[in-house]
Structure formats: structure tokens, C-alpha cells
PDB file of C-alpha atoms in Angstrom:
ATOM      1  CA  UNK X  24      47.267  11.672  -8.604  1.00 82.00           C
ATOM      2  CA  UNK X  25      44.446  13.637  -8.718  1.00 87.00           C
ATOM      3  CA  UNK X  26      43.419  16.960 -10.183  1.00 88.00           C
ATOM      4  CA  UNK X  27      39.386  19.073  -9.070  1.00 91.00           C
ATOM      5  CA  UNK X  28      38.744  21.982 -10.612  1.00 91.00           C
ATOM      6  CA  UNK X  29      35.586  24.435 -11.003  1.00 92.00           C
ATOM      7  CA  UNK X  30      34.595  26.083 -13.675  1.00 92.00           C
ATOM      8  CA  UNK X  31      31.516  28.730 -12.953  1.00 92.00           C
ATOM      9  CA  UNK X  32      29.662  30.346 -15.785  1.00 91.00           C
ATOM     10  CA  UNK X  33      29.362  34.290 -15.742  1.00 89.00           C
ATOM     11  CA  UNK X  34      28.213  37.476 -17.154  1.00 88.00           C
ATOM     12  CA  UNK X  35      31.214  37.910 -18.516  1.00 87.00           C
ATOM     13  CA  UNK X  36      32.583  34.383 -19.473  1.00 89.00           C
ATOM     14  CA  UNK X  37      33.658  31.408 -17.042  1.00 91.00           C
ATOM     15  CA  UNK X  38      35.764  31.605 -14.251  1.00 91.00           C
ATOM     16  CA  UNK X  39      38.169  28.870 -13.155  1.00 89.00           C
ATOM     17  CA  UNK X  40      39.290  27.587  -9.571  1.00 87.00           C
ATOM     18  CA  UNK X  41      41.088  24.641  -8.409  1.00 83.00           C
ATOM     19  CA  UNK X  42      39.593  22.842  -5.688  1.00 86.00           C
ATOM     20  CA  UNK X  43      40.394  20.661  -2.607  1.00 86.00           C
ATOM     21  CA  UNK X  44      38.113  17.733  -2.088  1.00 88.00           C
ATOM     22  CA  UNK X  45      39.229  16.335   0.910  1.00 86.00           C
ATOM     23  CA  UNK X  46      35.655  17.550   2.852  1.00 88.00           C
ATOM     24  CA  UNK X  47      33.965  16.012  -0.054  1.00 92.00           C
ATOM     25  CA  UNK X  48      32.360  12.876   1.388  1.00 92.00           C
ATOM     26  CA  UNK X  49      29.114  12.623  -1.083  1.00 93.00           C
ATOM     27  CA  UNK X  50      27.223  13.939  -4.657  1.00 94.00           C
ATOM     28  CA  UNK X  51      25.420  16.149  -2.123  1.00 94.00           C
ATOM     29  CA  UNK X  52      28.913  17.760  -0.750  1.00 94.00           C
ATOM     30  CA  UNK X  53      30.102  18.542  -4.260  1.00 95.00           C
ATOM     31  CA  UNK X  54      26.949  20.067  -5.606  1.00 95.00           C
ATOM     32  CA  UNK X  55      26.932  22.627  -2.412  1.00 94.00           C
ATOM     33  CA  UNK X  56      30.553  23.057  -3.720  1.00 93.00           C
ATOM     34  CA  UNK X  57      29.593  24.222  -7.088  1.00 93.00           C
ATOM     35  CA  UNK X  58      26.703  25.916  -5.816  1.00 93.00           C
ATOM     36  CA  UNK X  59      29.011  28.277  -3.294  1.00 91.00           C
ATOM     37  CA  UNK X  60      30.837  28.431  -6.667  1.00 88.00           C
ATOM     38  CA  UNK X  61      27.606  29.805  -8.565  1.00 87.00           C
ATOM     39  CA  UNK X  62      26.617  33.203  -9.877  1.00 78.00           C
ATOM     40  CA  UNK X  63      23.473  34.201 -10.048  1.00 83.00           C
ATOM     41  CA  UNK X  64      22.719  30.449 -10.243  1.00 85.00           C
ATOM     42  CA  UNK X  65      24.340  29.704 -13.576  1.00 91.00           C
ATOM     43  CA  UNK X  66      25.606  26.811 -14.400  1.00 94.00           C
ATOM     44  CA  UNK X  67      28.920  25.250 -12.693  1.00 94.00           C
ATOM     45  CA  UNK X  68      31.338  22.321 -14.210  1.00 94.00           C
ATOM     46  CA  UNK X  69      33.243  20.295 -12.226  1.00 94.00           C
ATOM     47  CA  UNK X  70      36.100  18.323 -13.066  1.00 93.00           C
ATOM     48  CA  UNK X  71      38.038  15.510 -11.456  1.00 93.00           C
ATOM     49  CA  UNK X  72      40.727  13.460 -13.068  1.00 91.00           C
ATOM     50  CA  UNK X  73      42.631  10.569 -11.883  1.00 90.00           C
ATOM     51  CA  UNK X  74      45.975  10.938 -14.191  1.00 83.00           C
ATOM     52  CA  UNK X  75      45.662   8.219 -17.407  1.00 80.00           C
ATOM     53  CA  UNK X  76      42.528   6.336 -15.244  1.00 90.00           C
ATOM     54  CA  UNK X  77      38.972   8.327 -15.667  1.00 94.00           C
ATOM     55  CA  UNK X  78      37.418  11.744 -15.333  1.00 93.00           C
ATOM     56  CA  UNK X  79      34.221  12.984 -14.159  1.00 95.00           C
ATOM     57  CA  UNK X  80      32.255  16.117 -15.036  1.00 95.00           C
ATOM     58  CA  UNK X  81      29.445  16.883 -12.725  1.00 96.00           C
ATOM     59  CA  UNK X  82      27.557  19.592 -14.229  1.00 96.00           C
ATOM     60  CA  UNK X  83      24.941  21.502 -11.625  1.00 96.00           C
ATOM     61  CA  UNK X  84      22.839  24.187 -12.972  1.00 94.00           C
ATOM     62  CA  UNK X  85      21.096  26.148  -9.739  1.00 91.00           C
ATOM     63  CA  UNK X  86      19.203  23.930  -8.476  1.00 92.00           C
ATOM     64  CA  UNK X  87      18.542  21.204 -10.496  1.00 94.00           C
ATOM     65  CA  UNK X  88      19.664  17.859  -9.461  1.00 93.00           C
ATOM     66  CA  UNK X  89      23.209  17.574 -10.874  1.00 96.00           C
ATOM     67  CA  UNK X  90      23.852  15.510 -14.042  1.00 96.00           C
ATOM     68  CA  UNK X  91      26.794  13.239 -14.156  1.00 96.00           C
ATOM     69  CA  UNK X  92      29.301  11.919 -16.688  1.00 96.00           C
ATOM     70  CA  UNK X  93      32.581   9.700 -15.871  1.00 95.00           C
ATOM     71  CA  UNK X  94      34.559   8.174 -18.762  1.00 95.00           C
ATOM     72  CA  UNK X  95      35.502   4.773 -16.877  1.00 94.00           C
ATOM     73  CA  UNK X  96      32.869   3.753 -14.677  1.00 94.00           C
ATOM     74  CA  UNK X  97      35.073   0.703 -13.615  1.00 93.00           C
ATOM     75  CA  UNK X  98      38.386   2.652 -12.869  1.00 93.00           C
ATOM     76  CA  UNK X  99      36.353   5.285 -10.823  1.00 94.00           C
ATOM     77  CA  UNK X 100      34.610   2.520  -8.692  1.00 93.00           C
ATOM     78  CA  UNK X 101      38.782   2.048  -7.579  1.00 92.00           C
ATOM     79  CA  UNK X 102      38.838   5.740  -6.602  1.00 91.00           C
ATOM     80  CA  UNK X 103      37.336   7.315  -3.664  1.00 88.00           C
ATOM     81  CA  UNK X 104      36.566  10.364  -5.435  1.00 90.00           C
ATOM     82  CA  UNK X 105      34.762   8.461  -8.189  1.00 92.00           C
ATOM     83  CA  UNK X 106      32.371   6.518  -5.592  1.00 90.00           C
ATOM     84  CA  UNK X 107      31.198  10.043  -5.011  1.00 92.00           C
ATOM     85  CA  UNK X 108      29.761  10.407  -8.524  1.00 94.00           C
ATOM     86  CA  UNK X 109      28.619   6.485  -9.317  1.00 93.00           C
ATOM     87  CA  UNK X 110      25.416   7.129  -7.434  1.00 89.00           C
ATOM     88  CA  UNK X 111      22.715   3.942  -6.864  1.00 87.00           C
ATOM     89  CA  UNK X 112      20.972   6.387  -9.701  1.00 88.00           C
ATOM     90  CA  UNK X 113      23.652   6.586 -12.362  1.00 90.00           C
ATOM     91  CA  UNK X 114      24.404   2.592 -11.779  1.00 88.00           C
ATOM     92  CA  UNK X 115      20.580   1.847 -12.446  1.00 86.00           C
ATOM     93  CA  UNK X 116      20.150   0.600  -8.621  1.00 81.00           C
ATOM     94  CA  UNK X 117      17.279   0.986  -6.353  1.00 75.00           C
ATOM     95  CA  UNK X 118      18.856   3.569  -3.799  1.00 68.00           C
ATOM     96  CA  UNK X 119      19.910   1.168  -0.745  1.00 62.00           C
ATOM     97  CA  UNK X 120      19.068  -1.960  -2.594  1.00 54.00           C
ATOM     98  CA  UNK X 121      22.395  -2.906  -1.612  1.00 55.00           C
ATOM     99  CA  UNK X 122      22.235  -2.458   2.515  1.00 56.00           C
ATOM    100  CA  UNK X 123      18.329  -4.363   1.941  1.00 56.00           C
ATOM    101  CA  UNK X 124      19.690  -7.536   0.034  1.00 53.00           C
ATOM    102  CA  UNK X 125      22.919  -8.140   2.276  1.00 55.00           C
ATOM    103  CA  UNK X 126      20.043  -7.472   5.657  1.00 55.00           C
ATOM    104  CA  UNK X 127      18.269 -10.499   3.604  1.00 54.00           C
ATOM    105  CA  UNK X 128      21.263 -12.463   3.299  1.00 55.00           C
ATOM    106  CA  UNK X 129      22.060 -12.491   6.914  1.00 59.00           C
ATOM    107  CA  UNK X 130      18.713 -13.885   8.090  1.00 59.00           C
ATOM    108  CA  UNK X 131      18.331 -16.599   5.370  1.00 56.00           C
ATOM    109  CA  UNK X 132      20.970 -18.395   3.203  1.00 54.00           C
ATOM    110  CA  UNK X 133      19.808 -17.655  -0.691  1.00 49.00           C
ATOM    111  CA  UNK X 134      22.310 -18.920  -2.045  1.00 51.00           C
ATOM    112  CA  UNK X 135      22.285 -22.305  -1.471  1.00 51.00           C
ATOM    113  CA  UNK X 136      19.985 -25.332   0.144  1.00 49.00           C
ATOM    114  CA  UNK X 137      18.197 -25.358   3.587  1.00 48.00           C
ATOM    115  CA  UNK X 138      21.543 -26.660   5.241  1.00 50.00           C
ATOM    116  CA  UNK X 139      23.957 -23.807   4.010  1.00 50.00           C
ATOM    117  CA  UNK X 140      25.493 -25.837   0.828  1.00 51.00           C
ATOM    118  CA  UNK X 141      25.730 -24.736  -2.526  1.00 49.00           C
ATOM    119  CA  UNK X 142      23.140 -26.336  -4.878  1.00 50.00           C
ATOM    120  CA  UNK X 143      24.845 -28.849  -7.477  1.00 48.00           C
ATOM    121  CA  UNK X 144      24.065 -30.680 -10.321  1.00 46.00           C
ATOM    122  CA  UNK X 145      25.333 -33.947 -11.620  1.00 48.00           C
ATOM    123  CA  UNK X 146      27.794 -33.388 -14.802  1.00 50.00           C
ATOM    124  CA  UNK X 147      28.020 -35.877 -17.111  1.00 51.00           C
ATOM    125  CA  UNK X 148      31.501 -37.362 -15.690  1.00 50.00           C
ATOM    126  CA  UNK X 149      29.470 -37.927 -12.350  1.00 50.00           C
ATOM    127  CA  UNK X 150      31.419 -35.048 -10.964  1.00 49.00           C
ATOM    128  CA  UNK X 151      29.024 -32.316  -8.804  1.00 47.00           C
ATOM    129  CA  UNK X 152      29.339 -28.936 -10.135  1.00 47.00           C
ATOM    130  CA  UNK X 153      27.594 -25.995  -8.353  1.00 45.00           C
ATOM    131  CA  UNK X 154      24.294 -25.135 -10.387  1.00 43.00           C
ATOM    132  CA  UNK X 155      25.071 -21.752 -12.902  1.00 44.00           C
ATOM    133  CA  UNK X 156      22.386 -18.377 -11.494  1.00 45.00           C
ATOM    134  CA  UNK X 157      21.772 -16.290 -14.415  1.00 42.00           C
ATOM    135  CA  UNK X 158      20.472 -13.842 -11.457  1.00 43.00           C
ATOM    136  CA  UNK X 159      24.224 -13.842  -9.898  1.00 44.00           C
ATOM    137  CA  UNK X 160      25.419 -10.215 -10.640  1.00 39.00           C
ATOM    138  CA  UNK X 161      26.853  -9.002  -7.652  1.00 51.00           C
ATOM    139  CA  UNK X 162      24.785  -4.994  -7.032  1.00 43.00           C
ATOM    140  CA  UNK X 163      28.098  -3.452  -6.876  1.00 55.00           C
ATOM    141  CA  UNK X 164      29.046  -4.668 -10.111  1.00 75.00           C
ATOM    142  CA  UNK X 165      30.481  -1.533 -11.964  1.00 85.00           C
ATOM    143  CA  UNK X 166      30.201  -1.216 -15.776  1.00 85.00           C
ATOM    144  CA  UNK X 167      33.389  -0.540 -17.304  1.00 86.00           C
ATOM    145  CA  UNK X 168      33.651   2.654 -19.707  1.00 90.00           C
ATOM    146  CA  UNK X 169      31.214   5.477 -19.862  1.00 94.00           C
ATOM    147  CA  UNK X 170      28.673   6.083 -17.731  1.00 94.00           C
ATOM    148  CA  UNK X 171      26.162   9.309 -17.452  1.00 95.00           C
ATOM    149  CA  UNK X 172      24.392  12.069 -18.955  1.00 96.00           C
ATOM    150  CA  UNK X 173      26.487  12.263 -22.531  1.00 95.00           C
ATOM    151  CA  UNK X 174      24.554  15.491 -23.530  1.00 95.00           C
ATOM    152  CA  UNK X 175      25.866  17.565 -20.432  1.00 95.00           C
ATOM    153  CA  UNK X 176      28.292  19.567 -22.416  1.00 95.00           C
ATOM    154  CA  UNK X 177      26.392  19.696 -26.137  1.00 95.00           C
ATOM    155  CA  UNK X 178      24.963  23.311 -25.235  1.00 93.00           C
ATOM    156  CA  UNK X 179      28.496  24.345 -24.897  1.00 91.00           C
ATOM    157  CA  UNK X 180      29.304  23.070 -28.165  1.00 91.00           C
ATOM    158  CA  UNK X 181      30.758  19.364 -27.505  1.00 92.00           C
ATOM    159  CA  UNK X 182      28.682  16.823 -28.616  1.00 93.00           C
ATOM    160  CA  UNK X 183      28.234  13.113 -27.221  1.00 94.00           C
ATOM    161  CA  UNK X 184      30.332  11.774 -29.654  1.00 94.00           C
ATOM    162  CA  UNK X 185      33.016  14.262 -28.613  1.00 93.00           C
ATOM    163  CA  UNK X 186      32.543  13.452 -25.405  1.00 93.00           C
ATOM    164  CA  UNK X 187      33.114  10.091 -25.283  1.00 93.00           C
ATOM    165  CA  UNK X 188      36.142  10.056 -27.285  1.00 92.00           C
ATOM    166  CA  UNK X 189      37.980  12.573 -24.562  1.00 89.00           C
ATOM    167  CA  UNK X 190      40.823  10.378 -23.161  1.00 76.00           C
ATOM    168  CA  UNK X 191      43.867  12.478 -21.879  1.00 72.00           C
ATOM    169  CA  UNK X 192      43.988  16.133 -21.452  1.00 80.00           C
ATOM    170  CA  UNK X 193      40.176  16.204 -21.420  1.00 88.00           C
ATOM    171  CA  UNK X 194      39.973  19.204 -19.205  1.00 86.00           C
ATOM    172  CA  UNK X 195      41.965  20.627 -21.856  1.00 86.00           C
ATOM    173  CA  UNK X 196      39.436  19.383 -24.686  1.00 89.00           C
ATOM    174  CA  UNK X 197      36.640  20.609 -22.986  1.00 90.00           C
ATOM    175  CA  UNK X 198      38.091  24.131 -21.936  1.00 89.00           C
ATOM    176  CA  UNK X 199      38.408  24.388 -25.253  1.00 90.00           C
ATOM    177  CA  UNK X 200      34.799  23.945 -25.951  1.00 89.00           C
ATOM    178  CA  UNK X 201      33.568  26.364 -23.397  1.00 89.00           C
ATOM    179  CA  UNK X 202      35.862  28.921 -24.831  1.00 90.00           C
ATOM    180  CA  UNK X 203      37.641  28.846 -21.108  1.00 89.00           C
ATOM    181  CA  UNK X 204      41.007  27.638 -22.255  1.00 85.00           C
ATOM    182  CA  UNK X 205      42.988  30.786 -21.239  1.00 85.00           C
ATOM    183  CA  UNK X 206      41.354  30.609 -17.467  1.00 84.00           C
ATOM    184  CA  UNK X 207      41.881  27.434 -17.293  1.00 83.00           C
ATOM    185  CA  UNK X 208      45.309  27.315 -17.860  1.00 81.00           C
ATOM    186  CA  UNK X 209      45.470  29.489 -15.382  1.00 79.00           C
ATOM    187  CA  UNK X 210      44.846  27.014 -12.566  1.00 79.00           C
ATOM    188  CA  UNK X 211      46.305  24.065 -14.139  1.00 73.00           C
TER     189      UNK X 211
END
């Protein structure tokens, strides 16, 4: 189950909204979200939780590019919500490396000899074993735990070390924080 919410900063404290992602399709969708969501161009939170899994906090201030935090990189790579936030950019990646080296792979066989089979060595029992690639990380290998920009939320008052020991009720945690626990509530 899954919970969205915004959380747009104004003159006179935040306000909060739940939110419906199902248009949401990439980063760029949800930071036009917050944006709509914006006053005066301050700054927008928002929130998504899969229940006991991960959350996310994408944090767009105008328009600057959006910074990104999700607790468990791993368990949002599961989610289709949390592909949205593990850009190429927050995994380290070379935006479309991925669509370039499978392109590669088609035309010429990498991984193996000119004929197609796996290189092997001899092991000591005279058994062939297939040779060990240090190289052989597969690009849409997802770290597991925290991932992002852990100083999103320290000019609010919750530091990096706060942040990364949020677990359940983090929305709570960090409503807290903003001093925006009453409104919230009110949309939880």
C-alpha cells in the first residue's frame, strides 16, 4: 500500500495535501506536481511511502533541479513509484548507459569467445569453470539502503543522521521537524 502526500511551504506555515500518482510516469511529472503545488516558488516536500518497505522525499525548491532521498534504494527499485525517483543520476549512471550497452550486446557477444561460449579456465580438478569478471555488475544493480541528498531536510531542522535513522512513521518524524504535524494529520 501506498501513501503521496505534498507538503508546500508558505507565508504563513506549510500546507498539506494528499496526492494521487497514478499520472505520475517520471522525476519530471512529480516535480511539475510540486511545482503546481508551489507558492510563490517556495519550497515543496514530497512524500511517498510503501507501508514497512521505503520512503522517498523529493524536495523541489522553484526551479532548481529537485534533490532526492529514498531510505531503501533496493526495496524502491521493486516499486513502480520508486523507479520514478532512482534516476541514472542518483544511481551514479551515465543517463542511457543502460539502452547503449544492451545496443552493444546485440551486435557483438562480450561476454564470451568469438563462437558465443563462455570463457573457462582449467580448475585444478581438471573441471572447466567459467572465468570470474570483476567488471560483471549488472547497470541496474540497485544499492540496498539509503540513497540521495541526506542534507535535504537539515534547514528544517533534521539532520542527516536523523534522517537516516527514520524507519516507520517517517512522515510523522519529519512533520514533526517542519513544525507541520497538525496539517499533516490532517490528510493522513
Amino acid at each position: 500500500m501506498y501513501f503521496a502526500a505534498l507538503l508546500a511551504r508558505t507565508e504563513d506555515g506549510w500546507e498539506a495535501s494528499d496526492t494521487e500518482l497514478d499520472d505520475v510516469e517520471t522525476l519530471s511529472d512529480l516535480t511539475d506536481l510540486a511545482r503546481d503545488a508551489s507558492v510563490d516558488e517556495d519550497t515543496v516536500l514530497v512524500y511517498i511511502e510503501q507501508e514497512d518497505a521505503w520512503f522517498g522525499v523529493v524536495r523541489v525548491d522553484g526551479e532548481e533541479d529537485p534533490r532526492i532521498y529514498v531510505s531503501d534504494a533496493s526495496a524502491a527499485a521493486r516499486s513502480s513509484y520508486g523507479e520514478i525517483l532512482l534516476t541514472d543520476e542518483l544511481l551514479g549512471r551515465e543517463p542511457g548507459a543502460e539502452d547503449e550497452i544492451a545496443a552493444l550486446e546485440e551486435l557483438v557477444d562480450l561476454g564470451g569467445t568469438e563462437d558465443g561460449e563462455p570463457e573457462v579456465s582449467e580448475a585444478v580438478d581438471g573441471r572447466a569453470e567459467p572465468l570470474a569478471d570483476d567488471d560483471d555488475i549488472p547497470l541496474d544493480a540497485v544499492p540496498s539502503g539509503p540513497l540521495g541528498d541526506l542534507g535535504l531536510l537539515a534547514d528544517f531542522g533534521l539532520s542527516e543522521k536523523e534522517l537516516l535513522t527514520l524507519r516507520t512513521d517517517a512522515l510523522v518524524e519529519i512533520a514533526d521537524a517542519l513544525g507541520a504535524a497538525e496539517v499533516m494529520e490532517s490528510v493522513r
